[in-house]
């Protein structure tokens, strides 16, 4: 709606994980480097964690864009599955045919193993990416570990990327998952953006959308950082609503007031009531009254 008003070719602050809009802050660049390293020749499990909305999924999509046709990928977005359902989901993603009526752990495991061997013989890699992996049950994680047992002298035939919230780190500290934890070859925790990176993030996304002029004032950027905590998803939500507000008020420059209003709408932030301050002239009067009371009490006692 507001793209034409601000001279944009696309919506700059969509919450969809579009790799074209990925701002590679030093943290995001390091996260991507860890994923690349973990998928090296000897890689097994790779772990990427971070708070909600920090850009984990977008980083993984950026990695997918770098992969060639020599890599077959299974991407699971809903990991609330049992062991059998997980294996079936992997088969579906890799387009492995099987009879659902005959599905069993052994049958599906054999099917996946055969595909892994076939891919390896054909010079192809196989990668499994699981998003929201903090929801995986310990028994399902153990099933994943068993799948990665298939290996040559130099590499695992199945490489697994686990993406999740900080709770995933706690889950992998369980004693019964220590074997899987020891197979993690790379791990990275993605932190929110700094205030300087928030400024760069906003400018970058506007530039990708076709706008090179400033749209947010310096005070607006500071307010955005304070209200979002540097979380990219929250930044997108607030910026998008603030620009809509700017369009509705015909303001080409977004100030801190518009940002606060936008945040109250999308994040349900209630404005704090302002306490009435006592007039300055009242303080000396109160002091005199207190001294008078003190003097009166002294005279009464004596």
PDB file of C-alpha atoms in Angstrom:
ATOM      1  CA  UNK A   1       0.000   0.000   0.000  1.00  0.00           C
ATOM      2  CA  UNK A   2       2.773   2.458   0.945  1.00  0.00           C
ATOM      3  CA  UNK A   3       5.424   1.267  -1.531  1.00  0.00           C
ATOM      4  CA  UNK A   4       4.546   3.857  -4.171  1.00  0.00           C
ATOM      5  CA  UNK A   5       4.497   6.699  -1.632  1.00  0.00           C
ATOM      6  CA  UNK A   6       8.054   5.916  -0.499  1.00  0.00           C
ATOM      7  CA  UNK A   7       9.306   5.069  -4.005  1.00  0.00           C
ATOM      8  CA  UNK A   8       9.793   1.350  -3.315  1.00  0.00           C
ATOM      9  CA  UNK A   9       9.688  -1.551  -5.759  1.00  0.00           C
ATOM     10  CA  UNK A  10       8.749  -4.103  -3.092  1.00  0.00           C
ATOM     11  CA  UNK A  11       7.798  -4.344   0.559  1.00  0.00           C
ATOM     12  CA  UNK A  12      11.050  -3.956   2.545  1.00  0.00           C
ATOM     13  CA  UNK A  13       9.970  -5.266   5.929  1.00  0.00           C
ATOM     14  CA  UNK A  14       8.110  -8.483   5.251  1.00  0.00           C
ATOM     15  CA  UNK A  15       8.563 -11.131   7.961  1.00  0.00           C
ATOM     16  CA  UNK A  16       8.941 -13.863   5.317  1.00  0.00           C
ATOM     17  CA  UNK A  17      12.484 -15.353   5.441  1.00  0.00           C
ATOM     18  CA  UNK A  18      13.535 -13.982   2.038  1.00  0.00           C
ATOM     19  CA  UNK A  19      17.306 -14.521   1.518  1.00  0.00           C
ATOM     20  CA  UNK A  20      17.380 -11.528  -0.866  1.00  0.00           C
ATOM     21  CA  UNK A  21      16.800  -9.284   2.153  1.00  0.00           C
ATOM     22  CA  UNK A  22      19.288 -11.048   4.413  1.00  0.00           C
ATOM     23  CA  UNK A  23      21.426  -8.441   6.131  1.00  0.00           C
ATOM     24  CA  UNK A  24      24.694 -10.157   6.951  1.00  0.00           C
ATOM     25  CA  UNK A  25      25.640  -8.560  10.234  1.00  0.00           C
ATOM     26  CA  UNK A  26      28.918  -9.902  11.660  1.00  0.00           C
ATOM     27  CA  UNK A  27      26.830 -12.353  13.725  1.00  0.00           C
ATOM     28  CA  UNK A  28      24.774 -13.575  10.755  1.00  0.00           C
ATOM     29  CA  UNK A  29      27.888 -13.902   8.604  1.00  0.00           C
ATOM     30  CA  UNK A  30      29.555 -15.955  11.341  1.00  0.00           C
ATOM     31  CA  UNK A  31      26.449 -18.131  11.705  1.00  0.00           C
ATOM     32  CA  UNK A  32      26.483 -18.816   7.963  1.00  0.00           C
ATOM     33  CA  UNK A  33      30.195 -19.616   8.120  1.00  0.00           C
ATOM     34  CA  UNK A  34      29.561 -22.137  10.906  1.00  0.00           C
ATOM     35  CA  UNK A  35      26.892 -23.859   8.809  1.00  0.00           C
ATOM     36  CA  UNK A  36      29.274 -24.058   5.850  1.00  0.00           C
ATOM     37  CA  UNK A  37      32.019 -25.470   8.023  1.00  0.00           C
ATOM     38  CA  UNK A  38      29.727 -27.991   9.654  1.00  0.00           C
ATOM     39  CA  UNK A  39      28.702 -29.293   6.251  1.00  0.00           C
ATOM     40  CA  UNK A  40      32.312 -30.021   5.358  1.00  0.00           C
ATOM     41  CA  UNK A  41      33.587 -33.404   4.355  1.00  0.00           C
ATOM     42  CA  UNK A  42      33.508 -34.940   7.839  1.00  0.00           C
ATOM     43  CA  UNK A  43      30.429 -33.102   9.126  1.00  0.00           C
ATOM     44  CA  UNK A  44      27.706 -34.814  11.130  1.00  0.00           C
ATOM     45  CA  UNK A  45      25.393 -32.556  13.164  1.00  0.00           C
ATOM     46  CA  UNK A  46      25.381 -28.747  12.976  1.00  0.00           C
ATOM     47  CA  UNK A  47      23.581 -26.663  15.609  1.00  0.00           C
ATOM     48  CA  UNK A  48      22.209 -23.145  15.075  1.00  0.00           C
ATOM     49  CA  UNK A  49      20.309 -21.565  17.959  1.00  0.00           C
ATOM     50  CA  UNK A  50      18.979 -18.129  18.784  1.00  0.00           C
ATOM     51  CA  UNK A  51      16.032 -16.295  20.251  1.00  0.00           C
ATOM     52  CA  UNK A  52      12.751 -16.096  18.351  1.00  0.00           C
ATOM     53  CA  UNK A  53      13.016 -13.801  15.329  1.00  0.00           C
ATOM     54  CA  UNK A  54      16.808 -13.382  15.230  1.00  0.00           C
ATOM     55  CA  UNK A  55      17.043 -14.682  11.652  1.00  0.00           C
ATOM     56  CA  UNK A  56      17.948 -18.368  12.025  1.00  0.00           C
ATOM     57  CA  UNK A  57      15.593 -19.594   9.310  1.00  0.00           C
ATOM     58  CA  UNK A  58      16.682 -16.840   6.935  1.00  0.00           C
ATOM     59  CA  UNK A  59      20.338 -17.816   7.404  1.00  0.00           C
ATOM     60  CA  UNK A  60      19.481 -21.430   6.584  1.00  0.00           C
ATOM     61  CA  UNK A  61      17.594 -20.344   3.444  1.00  0.00           C
ATOM     62  CA  UNK A  62      20.651 -18.348   2.411  1.00  0.00           C
ATOM     63  CA  UNK A  63      22.739 -21.500   2.810  1.00  0.00           C
ATOM     64  CA  UNK A  64      20.289 -23.443   0.638  1.00  0.00           C
ATOM     65  CA  UNK A  65      20.760 -20.929  -2.162  1.00  0.00           C
ATOM     66  CA  UNK A  66      24.474 -21.701  -2.171  1.00  0.00           C
ATOM     67  CA  UNK A  67      24.000 -25.459  -2.600  1.00  0.00           C
ATOM     68  CA  UNK A  68      24.434 -26.998  -6.024  1.00  0.00           C
ATOM     69  CA  UNK A  69      22.438 -29.764  -7.698  1.00  0.00           C
ATOM     70  CA  UNK A  70      24.989 -32.149  -6.205  1.00  0.00           C
ATOM     71  CA  UNK A  71      23.160 -31.837  -2.897  1.00  0.00           C
ATOM     72  CA  UNK A  72      19.773 -33.319  -2.008  1.00  0.00           C
ATOM     73  CA  UNK A  73      17.999 -31.554   0.848  1.00  0.00           C
ATOM     74  CA  UNK A  74      15.186 -32.591   3.167  1.00  0.00           C
ATOM     75  CA  UNK A  75      13.737 -29.585   5.028  1.00  0.00           C
ATOM     76  CA  UNK A  76      11.388 -30.324   7.943  1.00  0.00           C
ATOM     77  CA  UNK A  77       9.499 -27.355   9.390  1.00  0.00           C
ATOM     78  CA  UNK A  78       7.204 -29.220  11.797  1.00  0.00           C
ATOM     79  CA  UNK A  79       9.291 -31.451  14.075  1.00  0.00           C
ATOM     80  CA  UNK A  80       6.502 -32.399  16.495  1.00  0.00           C
ATOM     81  CA  UNK A  81       6.722 -35.974  15.241  1.00  0.00           C
ATOM     82  CA  UNK A  82       7.415 -39.394  16.653  1.00  0.00           C
ATOM     83  CA  UNK A  83      10.193 -41.611  15.290  1.00  0.00           C
ATOM     84  CA  UNK A  84       8.063 -43.229  12.595  1.00  0.00           C
ATOM     85  CA  UNK A  85       6.582 -39.905  11.480  1.00  0.00           C
ATOM     86  CA  UNK A  86      10.032 -38.346  11.267  1.00  0.00           C
ATOM     87  CA  UNK A  87      11.339 -41.097   8.993  1.00  0.00           C
ATOM     88  CA  UNK A  88       8.207 -40.815   6.856  1.00  0.00           C
ATOM     89  CA  UNK A  89       8.705 -37.033   6.600  1.00  0.00           C
ATOM     90  CA  UNK A  90      12.311 -37.542   5.479  1.00  0.00           C
ATOM     91  CA  UNK A  91      11.148 -40.020   2.831  1.00  0.00           C
ATOM     92  CA  UNK A  92       8.528 -37.539   1.627  1.00  0.00           C
ATOM     93  CA  UNK A  93      11.093 -34.737   1.383  1.00  0.00           C
ATOM     94  CA  UNK A  94      13.565 -36.922  -0.516  1.00  0.00           C
ATOM     95  CA  UNK A  95      10.758 -38.293  -2.712  1.00  0.00           C
ATOM     96  CA  UNK A  96      11.373 -41.863  -1.574  1.00  0.00           C
ATOM     97  CA  UNK A  97       8.409 -44.057  -2.421  1.00  0.00           C
ATOM     98  CA  UNK A  98       6.986 -46.405   0.209  1.00  0.00           C
ATOM     99  CA  UNK A  99       3.712 -48.075   1.116  1.00  0.00           C
ATOM    100  CA  UNK A 100       2.153 -46.202   4.001  1.00  0.00           C
ATOM    101  CA  UNK A 101       0.265 -49.298   5.077  1.00  0.00           C
ATOM    102  CA  UNK A 102       3.545 -51.196   5.482  1.00  0.00           C
ATOM    103  CA  UNK A 103       5.512 -48.349   7.060  1.00  0.00           C
ATOM    104  CA  UNK A 104       7.709 -49.390   9.966  1.00  0.00           C
ATOM    105  CA  UNK A 105      10.890 -48.042  11.518  1.00  0.00           C
ATOM    106  CA  UNK A 106      12.978 -50.750   9.856  1.00  0.00           C
ATOM    107  CA  UNK A 107      11.372 -50.409   6.439  1.00  0.00           C
ATOM    108  CA  UNK A 108      11.698 -46.616   6.348  1.00  0.00           C
ATOM    109  CA  UNK A 109      15.226 -46.740   7.733  1.00  0.00           C
ATOM    110  CA  UNK A 110      16.224 -49.195   5.013  1.00  0.00           C
ATOM    111  CA  UNK A 111      14.647 -46.964   2.354  1.00  0.00           C
ATOM    112  CA  UNK A 112      16.559 -43.905   3.594  1.00  0.00           C
ATOM    113  CA  UNK A 113      19.791 -45.879   3.905  1.00  0.00           C
ATOM    114  CA  UNK A 114      19.492 -47.065   0.311  1.00  0.00           C
ATOM    115  CA  UNK A 115      18.971 -43.475  -0.875  1.00  0.00           C
ATOM    116  CA  UNK A 116      21.988 -42.266   1.107  1.00  0.00           C
ATOM    117  CA  UNK A 117      24.164 -44.979  -0.432  1.00  0.00           C
ATOM    118  CA  UNK A 118      22.851 -44.219  -3.918  1.00  0.00           C
ATOM    119  CA  UNK A 119      23.502 -40.494  -3.514  1.00  0.00           C
ATOM    120  CA  UNK A 120      27.015 -41.140  -2.235  1.00  0.00           C
ATOM    121  CA  UNK A 121      27.823 -43.437  -5.134  1.00  0.00           C
ATOM    122  CA  UNK A 122      26.523 -40.777  -7.519  1.00  0.00           C
ATOM    123  CA  UNK A 123      28.685 -38.082  -5.934  1.00  0.00           C
ATOM    124  CA  UNK A 124      25.778 -36.317  -4.206  1.00  0.00           C
ATOM    125  CA  UNK A 125      25.505 -35.086  -0.637  1.00  0.00           C
ATOM    126  CA  UNK A 126      22.365 -35.486   1.474  1.00  0.00           C
ATOM    127  CA  UNK A 127      21.404 -32.852   4.027  1.00  0.00           C
ATOM    128  CA  UNK A 128      18.570 -32.886   6.545  1.00  0.00           C
ATOM    129  CA  UNK A 129      17.514 -29.499   8.000  1.00  0.00           C
ATOM    130  CA  UNK A 130      15.090 -29.421  10.926  1.00  0.00           C
ATOM    131  CA  UNK A 131      13.666 -26.077  12.001  1.00  0.00           C
ATOM    132  CA  UNK A 132      12.144 -25.499  15.463  1.00  0.00           C
ATOM    133  CA  UNK A 133      14.220 -28.464  16.587  1.00  0.00           C
ATOM    134  CA  UNK A 134      13.682 -27.645  20.281  1.00  0.00           C
ATOM    135  CA  UNK A 135      10.374 -29.506  19.904  1.00  0.00           C
ATOM    136  CA  UNK A 136      12.066 -32.806  19.009  1.00  0.00           C
ATOM    137  CA  UNK A 137      11.560 -35.609  21.486  1.00  0.00           C
ATOM    138  CA  UNK A 138      14.701 -37.334  22.867  1.00  0.00           C
ATOM    139  CA  UNK A 139      13.667 -40.616  21.216  1.00  0.00           C
ATOM    140  CA  UNK A 140      13.399 -38.835  17.843  1.00  0.00           C
ATOM    141  CA  UNK A 141      16.837 -37.272  18.292  1.00  0.00           C
ATOM    142  CA  UNK A 142      18.236 -40.699  19.044  1.00  0.00           C
ATOM    143  CA  UNK A 143      16.648 -41.991  15.833  1.00  0.00           C
ATOM    144  CA  UNK A 144      18.396 -39.188  13.962  1.00  0.00           C
ATOM    145  CA  UNK A 145      21.712 -40.187  15.495  1.00  0.00           C
ATOM    146  CA  UNK A 146      21.216 -43.744  14.321  1.00  0.00           C
ATOM    147  CA  UNK A 147      20.592 -42.483  10.790  1.00  0.00           C
ATOM    148  CA  UNK A 148      23.952 -40.717  10.811  1.00  0.00           C
ATOM    149  CA  UNK A 149      25.757 -43.942  11.697  1.00  0.00           C
ATOM    150  CA  UNK A 150      26.090 -44.647   7.982  1.00  0.00           C
ATOM    151  CA  UNK A 151      29.497 -43.300   6.997  1.00  0.00           C
ATOM    152  CA  UNK A 152      32.612 -43.869   4.952  1.00  0.00           C
ATOM    153  CA  UNK A 153      36.176 -43.548   6.201  1.00  0.00           C
ATOM    154  CA  UNK A 154      36.048 -39.795   5.625  1.00  0.00           C
ATOM    155  CA  UNK A 155      32.444 -38.518   5.898  1.00  0.00           C
ATOM    156  CA  UNK A 156      28.914 -39.037   7.131  1.00  0.00           C
ATOM    157  CA  UNK A 157      26.441 -39.908   4.400  1.00  0.00           C
ATOM    158  CA  UNK A 158      23.733 -37.834   6.108  1.00  0.00           C
ATOM    159  CA  UNK A 159      24.473 -34.372   7.440  1.00  0.00           C
ATOM    160  CA  UNK A 160      21.955 -32.836   9.833  1.00  0.00           C
ATOM    161  CA  UNK A 161      21.354 -29.157  10.672  1.00  0.00           C
ATOM    162  CA  UNK A 162      19.321 -28.546  13.819  1.00  0.00           C
ATOM    163  CA  UNK A 163      17.849 -25.041  14.090  1.00  0.00           C
ATOM    164  CA  UNK A 164      16.056 -23.973  17.223  1.00  0.00           C
ATOM    165  CA  UNK A 165      15.546 -21.707  20.183  1.00  0.00           C
ATOM    166  CA  UNK A 166      17.902 -21.709  23.215  1.00  0.00           C
ATOM    167  CA  UNK A 167      15.894 -24.560  24.758  1.00  0.00           C
ATOM    168  CA  UNK A 168      17.509 -26.825  22.157  1.00  0.00           C
ATOM    169  CA  UNK A 169      20.890 -26.360  23.831  1.00  0.00           C
ATOM    170  CA  UNK A 170      19.393 -27.431  27.136  1.00  0.00           C
ATOM    171  CA  UNK A 171      17.753 -30.454  25.506  1.00  0.00           C
ATOM    172  CA  UNK A 172      21.068 -31.653  24.084  1.00  0.00           C
ATOM    173  CA  UNK A 173      22.646 -31.549  27.552  1.00  0.00           C
ATOM    174  CA  UNK A 174      20.576 -34.543  28.610  1.00  0.00           C
ATOM    175  CA  UNK A 175      22.658 -37.521  29.691  1.00  0.00           C
ATOM    176  CA  UNK A 176      20.836 -39.865  27.312  1.00  0.00           C
ATOM    177  CA  UNK A 177      21.688 -37.602  24.357  1.00  0.00           C
ATOM    178  CA  UNK A 178      25.408 -37.299  25.058  1.00  0.00           C
ATOM    179  CA  UNK A 179      26.315 -39.467  22.053  1.00  0.00           C
ATOM    180  CA  UNK A 180      24.494 -37.083  19.716  1.00  0.00           C
ATOM    181  CA  UNK A 181      25.974 -34.017  21.430  1.00  0.00           C
ATOM    182  CA  UNK A 182      29.470 -35.384  20.793  1.00  0.00           C
ATOM    183  CA  UNK A 183      28.736 -35.549  17.063  1.00  0.00           C
ATOM    184  CA  UNK A 184      28.020 -31.832  16.729  1.00  0.00           C
ATOM    185  CA  UNK A 185      30.877 -30.512  14.595  1.00  0.00           C
ATOM    186  CA  UNK A 186      29.774 -26.853  14.576  1.00  0.00           C
ATOM    187  CA  UNK A 187      27.462 -24.827  16.772  1.00  0.00           C
ATOM    188  CA  UNK A 188      26.533 -21.158  16.875  1.00  0.00           C
ATOM    189  CA  UNK A 189      24.145 -19.019  18.918  1.00  0.00           C
ATOM    190  CA  UNK A 190      22.736 -16.062  16.981  1.00  0.00           C
ATOM    191  CA  UNK A 191      22.465 -12.855  19.011  1.00  0.00           C
ATOM    192  CA  UNK A 192      20.211  -9.811  18.309  1.00  0.00           C
ATOM    193  CA  UNK A 193      21.488  -6.777  16.390  1.00  0.00           C
ATOM    194  CA  UNK A 194      23.282  -3.879  18.041  1.00  0.00           C
ATOM    195  CA  UNK A 195      21.960  -0.320  17.685  1.00  0.00           C
ATOM    196  CA  UNK A 196      24.471   0.421  14.921  1.00  0.00           C
ATOM    197  CA  UNK A 197      23.500  -2.778  13.125  1.00  0.00           C
ATOM    198  CA  UNK A 198      19.813  -1.825  13.414  1.00  0.00           C
ATOM    199  CA  UNK A 199      20.583   1.352  11.449  1.00  0.00           C
ATOM    200  CA  UNK A 200      22.485  -0.673   8.835  1.00  0.00           C
ATOM    201  CA  UNK A 201      19.740  -3.302   8.734  1.00  0.00           C
ATOM    202  CA  UNK A 202      17.020  -0.748   8.013  1.00  0.00           C
ATOM    203  CA  UNK A 203      19.075   1.047   5.370  1.00  0.00           C
ATOM    204  CA  UNK A 204      19.975  -2.239   3.677  1.00  0.00           C
ATOM    205  CA  UNK A 205      16.417  -3.508   3.409  1.00  0.00           C
ATOM    206  CA  UNK A 206      15.185  -0.169   2.105  1.00  0.00           C
ATOM    207  CA  UNK A 207      17.965  -0.172  -0.485  1.00  0.00           C
ATOM    208  CA  UNK A 208      17.084  -3.712  -1.634  1.00  0.00           C
ATOM    209  CA  UNK A 209      13.476  -2.524  -1.989  1.00  0.00           C
ATOM    210  CA  UNK A 210      14.602   0.329  -4.245  1.00  0.00           C
ATOM    211  CA  UNK A 211      14.903   3.268  -1.827  1.00  0.00           C
ATOM    212  CA  UNK A 212      18.262   4.947  -1.162  1.00  0.00           C
ATOM    213  CA  UNK A 213      17.163   8.038   0.779  1.00  0.00           C
ATOM    214  CA  UNK A 214      16.758   8.089   4.573  1.00  0.00           C
ATOM    215  CA  UNK A 215      13.257   7.149   5.707  1.00  0.00           C
ATOM    216  CA  UNK A 216      13.731   6.832   9.492  1.00  0.00           C
ATOM    217  CA  UNK A 217      15.180   9.651  11.602  1.00  0.00           C
ATOM    218  CA  UNK A 218      18.053   9.003  14.022  1.00  0.00           C
ATOM    219  CA  UNK A 219      15.653   9.237  16.981  1.00  0.00           C
ATOM    220  CA  UNK A 220      13.334   6.761  15.251  1.00  0.00           C
ATOM    221  CA  UNK A 221      16.186   4.269  14.842  1.00  0.00           C
ATOM    222  CA  UNK A 222      17.104   4.597  18.515  1.00  0.00           C
ATOM    223  CA  UNK A 223      13.469   4.027  19.457  1.00  0.00           C
ATOM    224  CA  UNK A 224      13.305   1.012  17.129  1.00  0.00           C
ATOM    225  CA  UNK A 225      16.330  -0.515  18.838  1.00  0.00           C
ATOM    226  CA  UNK A 226      14.881   0.026  22.314  1.00  0.00           C
ATOM    227  CA  UNK A 227      11.460  -1.371  21.431  1.00  0.00           C
ATOM    228  CA  UNK A 228      12.656  -4.371  19.397  1.00  0.00           C
ATOM    229  CA  UNK A 229      15.733  -5.324  21.399  1.00  0.00           C
ATOM    230  CA  UNK A 230      17.531  -5.745  18.065  1.00  0.00           C
ATOM    231  CA  UNK A 231      15.316  -8.693  17.023  1.00  0.00           C
ATOM    232  CA  UNK A 232      14.972  -8.525  13.195  1.00  0.00           C
ATOM    233  CA  UNK A 233      11.436  -9.926  13.121  1.00  0.00           C
ATOM    234  CA  UNK A 234      10.205  -7.301  15.586  1.00  0.00           C
ATOM    235  CA  UNK A 235      12.045  -4.626  13.619  1.00  0.00           C
ATOM    236  CA  UNK A 236      10.190  -5.717  10.496  1.00  0.00           C
ATOM    237  CA  UNK A 237       6.816  -5.616  12.217  1.00  0.00           C
ATOM    238  CA  UNK A 238       7.345  -2.167  13.711  1.00  0.00           C
ATOM    239  CA  UNK A 239       8.972  -0.649  10.605  1.00  0.00           C
ATOM    240  CA  UNK A 240       6.225  -1.953   8.340  1.00  0.00           C
ATOM    241  CA  UNK A 241       3.478  -0.492  10.522  1.00  0.00           C
ATOM    242  CA  UNK A 242       5.393   2.781  11.014  1.00  0.00           C
ATOM    243  CA  UNK A 243       5.727   3.236   7.252  1.00  0.00           C
ATOM    244  CA  UNK A 244       2.023   2.534   6.861  1.00  0.00           C
ATOM    245  CA  UNK A 245       1.394   5.218   9.463  1.00  0.00           C
ATOM    246  CA  UNK A 246       3.697   7.592   7.615  1.00  0.00           C
ATOM    247  CA  UNK A 247       1.783   6.949   4.415  1.00  0.00           C
ATOM    248  CA  UNK A 248      -1.590   7.539   6.073  1.00  0.00           C
ATOM    249  CA  UNK A 249      -0.321  10.835   7.548  1.00  0.00           C
ATOM    250  CA  UNK A 250       1.559  11.754   4.342  1.00  0.00           C
ATOM    251  CA  UNK A 251       4.885  11.906   6.197  1.00  0.00           C
ATOM    252  CA  UNK A 252       7.893  11.013   4.047  1.00  0.00           C
ATOM    253  CA  UNK A 253      10.147  10.785   7.133  1.00  0.00           C
ATOM    254  CA  UNK A 254       9.368   8.429  10.002  1.00  0.00           C
ATOM    255  CA  UNK A 255      10.044   9.898  13.436  1.00  0.00           C
ATOM    256  CA  UNK A 256      10.166   8.366  16.925  1.00  0.00           C
ATOM    257  CA  UNK A 257       6.524   9.206  17.540  1.00  0.00           C
ATOM    258  CA  UNK A 258       5.358   7.134  14.574  1.00  0.00           C
ATOM    259  CA  UNK A 259       7.621   4.281  15.699  1.00  0.00           C
ATOM    260  CA  UNK A 260       6.151   4.311  19.222  1.00  0.00           C
ATOM    261  CA  UNK A 261       2.629   4.359  17.841  1.00  0.00           C
ATOM    262  CA  UNK A 262       3.441   1.473  15.480  1.00  0.00           C
ATOM    263  CA  UNK A 263       4.960  -0.570  18.307  1.00  0.00           C
ATOM    264  CA  UNK A 264       1.891  -0.044  20.487  1.00  0.00           C
ATOM    265  CA  UNK A 265      -0.265  -1.399  17.653  1.00  0.00           C
ATOM    266  CA  UNK A 266       1.744  -4.470  16.612  1.00  0.00           C
ATOM    267  CA  UNK A 267       3.308  -5.400  19.956  1.00  0.00           C
ATOM    268  CA  UNK A 268       0.414  -4.363  22.201  1.00  0.00           C
ATOM    269  CA  UNK A 269       2.698  -2.078  24.209  1.00  0.00           C
ATOM    270  CA  UNK A 270       0.577   0.053  26.509  1.00  0.00           C
ATOM    271  CA  UNK A 271       1.794   3.600  27.115  1.00  0.00           C
ATOM    272  CA  UNK A 272       2.989   4.088  30.685  1.00  0.00           C
ATOM    273  CA  UNK A 273       0.892   6.580  32.683  1.00  0.00           C
ATOM    274  CA  UNK A 274       2.783   9.777  33.428  1.00  0.00           C
ATOM    275  CA  UNK A 275       2.891  10.624  37.122  1.00  0.00           C
ATOM    276  CA  UNK A 276       1.979  14.212  37.893  1.00  0.00           C
ATOM    277  CA  UNK A 277       5.047  16.096  39.092  1.00  0.00           C
ATOM    278  CA  UNK A 278       4.749  18.511  42.019  1.00  0.00           C
ATOM    279  CA  UNK A 279       5.322  22.153  41.059  1.00  0.00           C
ATOM    280  CA  UNK A 280       8.852  23.410  41.703  1.00  0.00           C
ATOM    281  CA  UNK A 281       7.622  26.250  43.915  1.00  0.00           C
ATOM    282  CA  UNK A 282       5.978  23.754  46.284  1.00  0.00           C
ATOM    283  CA  UNK A 283       9.273  22.238  47.516  1.00  0.00           C
ATOM    284  CA  UNK A 284      10.550  25.347  49.415  1.00  0.00           C
ATOM    285  CA  UNK A 285       7.111  25.740  51.011  1.00  0.00           C
ATOM    286  CA  UNK A 286       7.138  22.118  52.177  1.00  0.00           C
ATOM    287  CA  UNK A 287      10.617  22.631  53.606  1.00  0.00           C
ATOM    288  CA  UNK A 288       9.488  25.680  55.620  1.00  0.00           C
ATOM    289  CA  UNK A 289       6.462  23.778  56.904  1.00  0.00           C
ATOM    290  CA  UNK A 290       8.657  20.867  57.980  1.00  0.00           C
ATOM    291  CA  UNK A 291      11.066  23.216  59.772  1.00  0.00           C
ATOM    292  CA  UNK A 292       8.152  24.965  61.490  1.00  0.00           C
ATOM    293  CA  UNK A 293       6.715  21.681  62.693  1.00  0.00           C
ATOM    294  CA  UNK A 294      10.128  20.634  63.946  1.00  0.00           C
ATOM    295  CA  UNK A 295      10.599  23.879  65.844  1.00  0.00           C
ATOM    296  CA  UNK A 296       7.128  23.636  67.358  1.00  0.00           C
ATOM    297  CA  UNK A 297       7.742  20.108  68.585  1.00  0.00           C
ATOM    298  CA  UNK A 298      11.066  21.138  70.156  1.00  0.00           C
ATOM    299  CA  UNK A 299       9.443  24.055  72.022  1.00  0.00           C
ATOM    300  CA  UNK A 300       6.636  21.783  73.222  1.00  0.00           C
ATOM    301  CA  UNK A 301       9.059  19.176  74.561  1.00  0.00           C
ATOM    302  CA  UNK A 302      11.172  21.721  76.401  1.00  0.00           C
TER     303      UNK A 302
END
